[in-house]
Amino acid sequence: MFYAIMSEDVSNSLEKRKGARADHIARLNALKDAGRLLLAGPHPATDSEDPGSAGMTGSLVVAEFDSLEAAREWADADPYVAAGVYAKVVVKPFKRVLP
């Protein structure tokens, strides 16, 4: 089943994000390589593809896991969590309807 992992950043998270980004992306690429990643990306702080120094306000990952518990464990081990990027992480089952 798919699960949505919705994360909200702490204020002024840009430098923390930069420091942990490579490890964060590596984990996402591992999901992608396993054929389990539906989509992933950040929420820009401004209405722009490149928010510059405004940074991001959070992230969304939708990926396949064996259970809600497995999805939560994966989310809890995110390098952005360890780096203090996220203030809050919510994991919910996701039912893909379209496309």
C-alpha positions as MATLAB code, in Angstrom:
seq = 'MFYAIMSEDVSNSLEKRKGARADHIARLNALKDAGRLLLAGPHPATDSEDPGSAGMTGSLVVAEFDSLEAAREWADADPYVAAGVYAKVVVKPFKRVLP';
ca = [
       0.000    0.000    0.000;
       1.053    3.583   -0.550;
       1.605    5.974    2.354;
       1.850    9.775    2.347;
       4.603   11.176    4.534;
       3.853   14.857    5.088;
       6.472   16.894    6.901;
       6.503   20.481    8.133;
       9.802   22.316    8.530;
      10.964   24.282   11.526;
      11.476   28.006   10.895;
      14.619   28.892    8.965;
      15.333   25.289    7.988;
      17.311   26.008    4.814;
      20.815   25.497    6.243;
      19.748   22.345    8.084;
      18.232   21.041    4.844;
      21.421   21.728    2.924;
      23.494   19.827    5.472;
      21.355   16.675    5.319;
      20.131   16.822    1.717;
      22.550   14.317    0.171;
      21.623   11.595    2.670;
      17.909   12.452    2.400;
      18.019   12.179   -1.417;
      19.976    8.909   -1.237;
      17.157    7.313    0.785;
      14.575    8.545   -1.711;
      16.643    7.174   -4.585;
      16.783    3.788   -2.835;
      12.960    3.764   -2.724;
      12.859    4.797   -6.381;
      15.333    2.097   -7.411;
      13.191   -0.482   -5.587;
      10.132    0.703   -7.567;
       8.381    1.902   -4.396;
       8.454    5.703   -4.807;
       5.401    7.345   -6.360;
       6.523   10.952   -5.835;
       8.577   13.140   -3.539;
       9.413   16.794   -3.198;
       9.524   19.875   -0.997;
       6.992   22.655   -0.480;
       8.649   25.957   -1.496;
       8.120   28.828    0.954;
       7.155   31.101   -1.946;
       5.075   30.587   -5.066;
       8.168   29.787   -7.093;
      10.103   26.782   -8.394;
      13.200   28.291   -6.768;
      12.335   30.098   -3.531;
      15.985   31.034   -2.949;
      16.772   32.058    0.618;
      13.087   31.716    1.603;
      13.687   27.964    1.551;
      11.053   25.305    2.051;
       8.170   24.796    4.453;
       8.002   21.018    4.345;
       8.054   17.910    2.187;
       5.784   15.257    0.735;
       6.791   11.665    0.031;
       4.347    9.095   -1.312;
       5.820    5.602   -1.339;
       4.892    1.962   -0.967;
       5.488    0.214    2.354;
       4.331   -3.081    3.849;
       2.455   -1.344    6.658;
       1.740    1.966    8.346;
       4.272    1.015   11.014;
       6.950    0.392    8.371;
       6.202    3.766    6.764;
       6.465    5.511   10.136;
       9.756    3.769   10.911;
      11.143    4.850    7.536;
       9.974    8.433    8.110;
      11.442    8.537   11.625;
      14.852    7.506   10.239;
      14.963   10.351    7.696;
      18.191   12.395    7.856;
      16.060   15.547    7.903;
      14.533   14.347   11.190;
      17.988   13.758   12.668;
      19.160   17.177   11.451;
      16.201   18.972   13.053;
      14.681   20.099    9.737;
      11.187   18.846   10.527;
       8.953   20.177   13.297;
       6.211   17.662   12.505;
       5.821   14.493   10.439;
       2.455   12.885    9.668;
       2.164    9.480    7.976;
      -1.162    8.356    6.495;
      -2.323    5.602    4.166;
      -2.707    6.892    0.598;
      -5.026    5.485   -2.028;
      -3.929    6.327   -5.556;
      -6.913    7.009   -7.803;
      -5.475    9.076  -10.677;
      -3.604    8.889  -12.964;
];
